Short mmCIF file of C-alpha atoms in Angstrom, two decimals:
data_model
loop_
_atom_site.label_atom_id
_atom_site.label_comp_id
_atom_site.label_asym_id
_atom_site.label_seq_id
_atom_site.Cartn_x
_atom_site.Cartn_y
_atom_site.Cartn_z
CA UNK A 1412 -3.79 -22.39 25.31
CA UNK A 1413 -6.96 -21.99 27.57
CA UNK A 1414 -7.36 -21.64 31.40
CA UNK A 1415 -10.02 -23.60 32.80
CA UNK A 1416 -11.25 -22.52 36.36
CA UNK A 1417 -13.59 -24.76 37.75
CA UNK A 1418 -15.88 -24.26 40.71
CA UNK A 1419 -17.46 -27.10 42.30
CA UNK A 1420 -19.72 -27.47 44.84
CA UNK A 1421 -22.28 -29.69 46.65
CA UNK A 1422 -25.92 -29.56 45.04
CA UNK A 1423 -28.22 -27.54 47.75
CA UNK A 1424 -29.67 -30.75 49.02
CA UNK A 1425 -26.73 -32.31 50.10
CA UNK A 1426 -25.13 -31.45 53.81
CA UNK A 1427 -22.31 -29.91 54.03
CA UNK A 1428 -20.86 -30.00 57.65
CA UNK A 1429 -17.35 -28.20 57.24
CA UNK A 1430 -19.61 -25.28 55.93
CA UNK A 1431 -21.34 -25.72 58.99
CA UNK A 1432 -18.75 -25.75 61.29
CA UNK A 1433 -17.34 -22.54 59.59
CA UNK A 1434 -20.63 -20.82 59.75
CA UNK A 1435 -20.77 -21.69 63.22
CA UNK A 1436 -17.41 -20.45 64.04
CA UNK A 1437 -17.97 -17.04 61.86
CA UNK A 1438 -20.79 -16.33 64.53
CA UNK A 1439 -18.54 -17.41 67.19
CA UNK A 1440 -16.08 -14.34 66.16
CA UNK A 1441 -18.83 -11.68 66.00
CA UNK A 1442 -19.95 -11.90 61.97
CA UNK A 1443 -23.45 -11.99 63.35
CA UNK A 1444 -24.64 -11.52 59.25
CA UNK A 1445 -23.10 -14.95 57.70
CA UNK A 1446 -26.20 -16.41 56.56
CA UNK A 1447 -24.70 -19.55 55.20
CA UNK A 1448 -21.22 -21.20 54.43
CA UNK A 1449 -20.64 -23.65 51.82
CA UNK A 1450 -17.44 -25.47 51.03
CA UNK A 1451 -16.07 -26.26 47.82
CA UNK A 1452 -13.46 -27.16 45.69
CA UNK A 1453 -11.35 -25.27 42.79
CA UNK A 1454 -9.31 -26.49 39.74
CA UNK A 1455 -7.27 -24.50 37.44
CA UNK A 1456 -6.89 -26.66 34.25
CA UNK A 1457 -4.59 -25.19 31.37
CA UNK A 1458 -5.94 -27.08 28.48
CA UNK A 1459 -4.50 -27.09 24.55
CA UNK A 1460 -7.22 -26.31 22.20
CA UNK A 1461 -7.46 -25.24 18.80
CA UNK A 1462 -10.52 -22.89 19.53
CA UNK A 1463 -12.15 -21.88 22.43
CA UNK A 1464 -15.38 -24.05 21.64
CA UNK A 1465 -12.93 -27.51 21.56
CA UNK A 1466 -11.50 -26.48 25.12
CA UNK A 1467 -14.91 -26.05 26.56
CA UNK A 1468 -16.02 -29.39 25.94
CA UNK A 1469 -13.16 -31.07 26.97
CA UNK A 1470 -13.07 -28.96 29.76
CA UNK A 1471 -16.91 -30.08 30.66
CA UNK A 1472 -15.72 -33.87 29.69
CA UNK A 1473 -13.38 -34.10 31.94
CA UNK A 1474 -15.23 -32.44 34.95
CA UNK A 1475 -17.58 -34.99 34.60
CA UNK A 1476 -15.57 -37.93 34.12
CA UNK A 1477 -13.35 -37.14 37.57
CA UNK A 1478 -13.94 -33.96 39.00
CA UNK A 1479 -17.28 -34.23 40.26
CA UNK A 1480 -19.51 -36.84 41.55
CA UNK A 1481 -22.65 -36.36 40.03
CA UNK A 1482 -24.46 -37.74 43.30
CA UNK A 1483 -23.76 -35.42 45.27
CA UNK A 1484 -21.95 -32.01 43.25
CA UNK A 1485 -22.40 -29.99 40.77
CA UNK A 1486 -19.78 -27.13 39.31
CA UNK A 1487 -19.48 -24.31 36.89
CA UNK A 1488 -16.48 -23.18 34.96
CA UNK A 1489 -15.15 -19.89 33.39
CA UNK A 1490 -12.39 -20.40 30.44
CA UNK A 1491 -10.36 -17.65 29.03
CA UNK A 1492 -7.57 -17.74 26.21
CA UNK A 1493 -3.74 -17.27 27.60
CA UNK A 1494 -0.13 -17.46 26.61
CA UNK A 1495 1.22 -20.90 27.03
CA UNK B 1170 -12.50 -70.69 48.13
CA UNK B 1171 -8.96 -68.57 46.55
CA UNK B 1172 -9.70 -65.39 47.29
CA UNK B 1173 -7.46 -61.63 45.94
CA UNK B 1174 -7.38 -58.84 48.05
CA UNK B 1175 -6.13 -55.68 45.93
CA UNK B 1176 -3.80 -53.43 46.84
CA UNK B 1177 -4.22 -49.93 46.51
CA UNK B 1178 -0.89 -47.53 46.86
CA UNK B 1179 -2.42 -46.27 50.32
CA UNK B 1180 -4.12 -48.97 51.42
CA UNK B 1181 -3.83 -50.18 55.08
CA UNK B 1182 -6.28 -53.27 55.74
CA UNK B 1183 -4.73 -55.00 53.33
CA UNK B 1184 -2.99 -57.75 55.86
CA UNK B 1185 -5.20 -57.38 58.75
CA UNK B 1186 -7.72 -59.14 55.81
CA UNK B 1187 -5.09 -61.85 54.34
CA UNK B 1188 -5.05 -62.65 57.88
CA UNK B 1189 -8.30 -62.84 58.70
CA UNK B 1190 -9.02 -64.87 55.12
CA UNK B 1191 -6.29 -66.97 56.15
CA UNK B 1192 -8.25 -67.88 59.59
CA UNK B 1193 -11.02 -69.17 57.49
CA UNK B 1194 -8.73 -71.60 55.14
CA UNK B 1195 -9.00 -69.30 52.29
CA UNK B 1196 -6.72 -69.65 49.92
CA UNK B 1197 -5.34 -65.78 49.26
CA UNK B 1198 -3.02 -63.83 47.27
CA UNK B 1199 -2.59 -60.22 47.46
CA UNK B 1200 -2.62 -58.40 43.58
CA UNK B 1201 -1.69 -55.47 42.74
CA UNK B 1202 -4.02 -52.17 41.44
CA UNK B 1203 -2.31 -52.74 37.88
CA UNK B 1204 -2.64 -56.71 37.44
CA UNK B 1205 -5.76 -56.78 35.15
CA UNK B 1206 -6.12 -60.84 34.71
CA UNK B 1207 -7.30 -62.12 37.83
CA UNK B 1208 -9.88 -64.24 36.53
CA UNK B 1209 -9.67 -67.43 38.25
CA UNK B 1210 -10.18 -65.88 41.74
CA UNK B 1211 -13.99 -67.00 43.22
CA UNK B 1212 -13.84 -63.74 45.42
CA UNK B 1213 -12.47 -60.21 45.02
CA UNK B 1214 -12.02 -57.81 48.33
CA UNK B 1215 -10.93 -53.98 47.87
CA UNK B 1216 -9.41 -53.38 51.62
CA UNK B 1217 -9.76 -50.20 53.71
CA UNK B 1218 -7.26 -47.46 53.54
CA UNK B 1219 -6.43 -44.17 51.63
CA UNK B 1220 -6.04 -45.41 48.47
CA UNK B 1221 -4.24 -42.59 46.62
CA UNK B 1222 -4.15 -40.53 48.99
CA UNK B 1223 -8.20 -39.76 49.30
CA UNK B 1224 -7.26 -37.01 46.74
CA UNK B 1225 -10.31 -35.55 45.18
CA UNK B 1226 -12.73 -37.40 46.73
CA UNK B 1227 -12.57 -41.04 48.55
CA UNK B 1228 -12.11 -44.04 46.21
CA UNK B 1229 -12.14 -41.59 43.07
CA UNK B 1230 -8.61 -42.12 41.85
CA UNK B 1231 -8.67 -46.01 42.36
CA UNK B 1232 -11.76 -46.47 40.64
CA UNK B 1233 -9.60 -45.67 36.85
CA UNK B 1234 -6.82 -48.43 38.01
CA UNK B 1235 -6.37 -50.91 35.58
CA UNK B 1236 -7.87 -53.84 38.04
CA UNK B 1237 -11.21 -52.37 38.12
CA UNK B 1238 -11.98 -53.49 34.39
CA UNK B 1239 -11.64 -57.62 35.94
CA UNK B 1240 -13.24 -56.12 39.53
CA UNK B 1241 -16.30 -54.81 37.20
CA UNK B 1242 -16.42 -58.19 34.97
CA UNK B 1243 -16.08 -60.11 38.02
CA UNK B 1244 -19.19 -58.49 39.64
CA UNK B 1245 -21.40 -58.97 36.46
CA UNK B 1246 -20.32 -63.00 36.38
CA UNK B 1247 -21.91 -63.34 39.62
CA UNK B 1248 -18.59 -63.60 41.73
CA UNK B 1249 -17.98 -61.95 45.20
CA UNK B 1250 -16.76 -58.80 44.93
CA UNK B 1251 -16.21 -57.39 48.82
CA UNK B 1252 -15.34 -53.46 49.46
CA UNK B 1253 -14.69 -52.63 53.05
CA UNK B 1254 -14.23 -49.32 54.05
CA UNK B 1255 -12.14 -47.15 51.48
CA UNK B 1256 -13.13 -50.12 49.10
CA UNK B 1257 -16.68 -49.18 49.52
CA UNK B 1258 -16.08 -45.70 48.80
CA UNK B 1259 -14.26 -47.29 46.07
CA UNK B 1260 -17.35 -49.31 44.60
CA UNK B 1261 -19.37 -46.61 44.83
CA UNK B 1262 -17.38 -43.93 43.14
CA UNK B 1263 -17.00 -47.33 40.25
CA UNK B 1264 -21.11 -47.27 40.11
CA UNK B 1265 -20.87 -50.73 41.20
CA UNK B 1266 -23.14 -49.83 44.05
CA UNK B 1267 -25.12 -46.84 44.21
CA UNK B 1268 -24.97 -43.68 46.60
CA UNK B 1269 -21.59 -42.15 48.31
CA UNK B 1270 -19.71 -41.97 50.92
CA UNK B 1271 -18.87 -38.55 52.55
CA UNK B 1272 -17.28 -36.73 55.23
CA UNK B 1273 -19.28 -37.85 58.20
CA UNK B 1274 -22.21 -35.91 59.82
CA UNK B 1275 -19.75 -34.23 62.60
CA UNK B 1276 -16.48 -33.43 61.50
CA UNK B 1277 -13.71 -35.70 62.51
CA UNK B 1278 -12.47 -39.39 61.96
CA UNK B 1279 -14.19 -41.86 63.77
CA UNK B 1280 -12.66 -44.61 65.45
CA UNK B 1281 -14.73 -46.87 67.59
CA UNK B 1282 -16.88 -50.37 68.11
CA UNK B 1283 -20.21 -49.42 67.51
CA UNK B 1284 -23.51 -51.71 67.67
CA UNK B 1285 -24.77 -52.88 64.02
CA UNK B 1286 -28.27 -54.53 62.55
CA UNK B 1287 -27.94 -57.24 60.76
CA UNK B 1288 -30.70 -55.76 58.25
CA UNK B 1289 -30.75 -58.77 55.95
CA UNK B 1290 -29.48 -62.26 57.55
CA UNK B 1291 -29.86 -63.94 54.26
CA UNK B 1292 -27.30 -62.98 52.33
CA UNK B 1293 -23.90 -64.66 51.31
CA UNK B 1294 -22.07 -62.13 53.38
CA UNK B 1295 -24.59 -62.72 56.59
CA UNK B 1296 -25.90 -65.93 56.67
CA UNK B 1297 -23.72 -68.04 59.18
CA UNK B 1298 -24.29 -65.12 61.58
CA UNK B 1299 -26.78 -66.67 64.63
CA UNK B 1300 -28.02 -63.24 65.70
CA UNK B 1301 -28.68 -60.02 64.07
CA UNK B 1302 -27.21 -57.77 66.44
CA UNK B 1303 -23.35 -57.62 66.69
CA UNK B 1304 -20.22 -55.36 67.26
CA UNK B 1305 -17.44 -54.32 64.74
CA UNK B 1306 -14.86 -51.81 64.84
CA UNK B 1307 -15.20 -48.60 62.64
CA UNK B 1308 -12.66 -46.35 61.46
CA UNK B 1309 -13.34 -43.56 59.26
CA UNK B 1310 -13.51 -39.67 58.20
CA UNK B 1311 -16.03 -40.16 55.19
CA UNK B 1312 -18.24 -42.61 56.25
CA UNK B 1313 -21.25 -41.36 56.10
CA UNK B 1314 -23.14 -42.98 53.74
CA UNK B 1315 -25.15 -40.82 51.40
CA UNK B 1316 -28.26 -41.66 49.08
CA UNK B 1317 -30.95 -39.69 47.37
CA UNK B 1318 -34.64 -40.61 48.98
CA UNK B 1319 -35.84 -42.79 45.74
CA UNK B 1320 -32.94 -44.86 46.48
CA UNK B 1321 -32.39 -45.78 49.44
CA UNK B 1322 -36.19 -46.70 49.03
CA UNK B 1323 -35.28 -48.68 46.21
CA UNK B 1324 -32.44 -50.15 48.65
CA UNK B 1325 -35.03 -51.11 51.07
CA UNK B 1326 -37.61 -52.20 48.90
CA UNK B 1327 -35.13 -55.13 47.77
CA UNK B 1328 -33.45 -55.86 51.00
CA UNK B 1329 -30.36 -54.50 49.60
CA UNK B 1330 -29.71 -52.92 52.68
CA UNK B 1331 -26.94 -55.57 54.40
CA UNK B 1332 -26.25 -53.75 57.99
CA UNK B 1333 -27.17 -50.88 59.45
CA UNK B 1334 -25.89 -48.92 62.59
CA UNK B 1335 -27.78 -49.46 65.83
CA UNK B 1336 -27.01 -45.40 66.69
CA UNK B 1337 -26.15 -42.99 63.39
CA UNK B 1338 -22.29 -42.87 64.02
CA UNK B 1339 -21.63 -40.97 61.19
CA UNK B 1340 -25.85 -39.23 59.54
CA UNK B 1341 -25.37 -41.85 57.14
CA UNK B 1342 -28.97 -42.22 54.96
CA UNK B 1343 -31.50 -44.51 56.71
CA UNK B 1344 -28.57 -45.18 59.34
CA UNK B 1345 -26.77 -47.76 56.41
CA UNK B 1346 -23.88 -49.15 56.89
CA UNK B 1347 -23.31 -51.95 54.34
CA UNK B 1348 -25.19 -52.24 50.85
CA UNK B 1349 -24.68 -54.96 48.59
CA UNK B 1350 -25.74 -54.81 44.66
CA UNK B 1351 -29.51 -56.50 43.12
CA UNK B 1352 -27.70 -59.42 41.92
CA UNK B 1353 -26.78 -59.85 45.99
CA UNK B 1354 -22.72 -60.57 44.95
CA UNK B 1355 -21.51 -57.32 45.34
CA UNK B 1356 -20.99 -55.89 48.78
CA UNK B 1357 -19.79 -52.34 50.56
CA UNK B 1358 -19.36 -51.75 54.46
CA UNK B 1359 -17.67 -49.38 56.71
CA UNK B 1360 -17.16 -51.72 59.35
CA UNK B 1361 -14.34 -53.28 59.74
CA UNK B 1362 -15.07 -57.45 59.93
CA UNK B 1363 -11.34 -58.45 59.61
CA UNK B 1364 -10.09 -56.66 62.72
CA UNK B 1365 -12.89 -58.54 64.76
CA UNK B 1366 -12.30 -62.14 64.27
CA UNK B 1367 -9.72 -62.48 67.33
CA UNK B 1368 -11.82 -63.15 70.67
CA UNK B 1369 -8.08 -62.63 72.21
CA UNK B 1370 -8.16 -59.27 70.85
CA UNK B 1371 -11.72 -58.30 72.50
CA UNK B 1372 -14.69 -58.87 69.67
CA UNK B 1373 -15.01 -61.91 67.40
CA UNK B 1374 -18.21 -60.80 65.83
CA UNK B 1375 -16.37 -60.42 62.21
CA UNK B 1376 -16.02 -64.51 62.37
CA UNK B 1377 -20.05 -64.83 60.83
CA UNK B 1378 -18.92 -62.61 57.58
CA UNK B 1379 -15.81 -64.89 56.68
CA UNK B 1380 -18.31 -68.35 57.89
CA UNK B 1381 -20.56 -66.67 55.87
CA UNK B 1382 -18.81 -66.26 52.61
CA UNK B 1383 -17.51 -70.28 53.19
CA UNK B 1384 -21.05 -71.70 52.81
CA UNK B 1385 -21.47 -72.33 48.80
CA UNK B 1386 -23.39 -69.68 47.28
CA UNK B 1387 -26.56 -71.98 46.73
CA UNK B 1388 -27.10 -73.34 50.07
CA UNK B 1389 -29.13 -71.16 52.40
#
């Protein structure tokens, strides 16, 4: 069994306004340093596989065919090996 | 004209536009997600609403429902395929019409009668229309529409570009409100037409889309 962890996230060109609206608010309470917020969006995905290889493209499959929207995000994954 | 409106588990337009269809002397059943033979209809619409919930992103569950196979073979036979509101987000996430719709430029759900362009007053879903500036209701949280530069230049470049909003409600690209496809069947708005077709209820400016769709296809 393998644990996919998926980060996605909205490709730098794209505006984010709940970022925004955090960032803004982060100044608000005193964290004059926050630079930038960006918002995203995180999946855990416990996939059957019969090697490690075989889970990360079915892993990368099915990002792309749901997950994401390739208009508008992008994502990165890390996969690790775990009891069932 | 016998006309389907599909129903989503979430949506919420879905009478307010048998209603409004029913106005115009279209013939209308509603269908369900699942039904896949739907063939003999002339017109499709996708209603507004949260279909499945909005989980994920807007339209992105709906899009795998068994109906969109016949919704997508519809569109390429030339018939009328209508999404308004979540069924644009809907047609979009199904590549049926370019772009996205996303959360909208300030956060919060809009819910208002705003001023719209008529961009293109020649298409099936515009023609009947007299003038090119009119009033409909919005309603939405992801409206906003959202294009990369090349295409909303291609959009423009081939007057795909149906309405647009007379003030940028929501930072949409190129203030758009309602794209339809190249092959000028296939058509995605945020507005709301079918809850503006009542002059009793305050605005009657939705009348021109359903006139519009009544004139046959090859009469301009």
């Amino acid at each position: 069994m393998y644990l996919g962890k998926v980060y996605v996230s909205y490709k730098p060109s794209v505006l984010d306004p709940q970022g925004t609206v955090i960032q803004n608010k982060l100044g608000q309470l005193g964290f004059a340093d926050v630079d930038s917020v960006k918002q995203g969006k995180y999946f855990e995905i416990k996939l059957k596989a019969d090697t490690k290889q075989a889970a990360a493209t079915q892993l990368e499959e099915l990002t792309q065919a749901l997950l994401i929207n390739p208009n508008t995000e992008t994502y990165r994954y890390d996969l690790e090996e775990v009891s069932a | 004209m016998k006309a389907a409106v599909v129903q989503f588990p979430g949506s919420n337009c879905d009478v307010d536009l048998v209603k409004a269809l029913k106005q115009f002397d279209v013939a209308v059943d509603v269908v369900s997600h699942q039904q896949t033979d739907v063939f003999d209809y002339d017109a499709l619409f996708l209603p507004g609403g949260f279909s499945f919930g909005d989980y994920l992103r807007s339209g992105a569950i709906a899009r795998f429902s068994p109906i969109m196979t016949t919704v997508k073979q519809a569109a390429a036979a030339g018939k009328t395929v209508v999404g308004i509101c979540n069924g644009f987000q809907i047609l979009t996430e199904a590549g049926l019409l370019p772009g996205q719709l996303m959360q909208n430029e300030t956060p919060g759900f809009i819910c208002d009668q705003v001023g719209i362009e008529i961009e293109n007053p020649a298409t099936r879903f515009t023609k009947a229309y007299d003038r090119t500036e009119i009033t409909l209701p919005v309603a939405h949280g992801e409206g906003r529409y959202y294009a990369d530069e090349a295409t909303v230049a291609q959009l423009n470049a081939q007057h795909q570009v149906v309405l647009r909003y007379q003030t940028n409600v929501n930072g949409s690209s190129d203030r758009i409100a309602g794209i339809m496809n190249e092959a000028g069947n296939v058509f995605g708005l945020m507005p709301h037409p079918e809850r503006a077709v009542e002059s009793l209820l305050g605005n009657a400016d939705g009348q021109g889309f359903f006139r519009s769709l009544l004139v046959p296809v090859n009469v301009h």
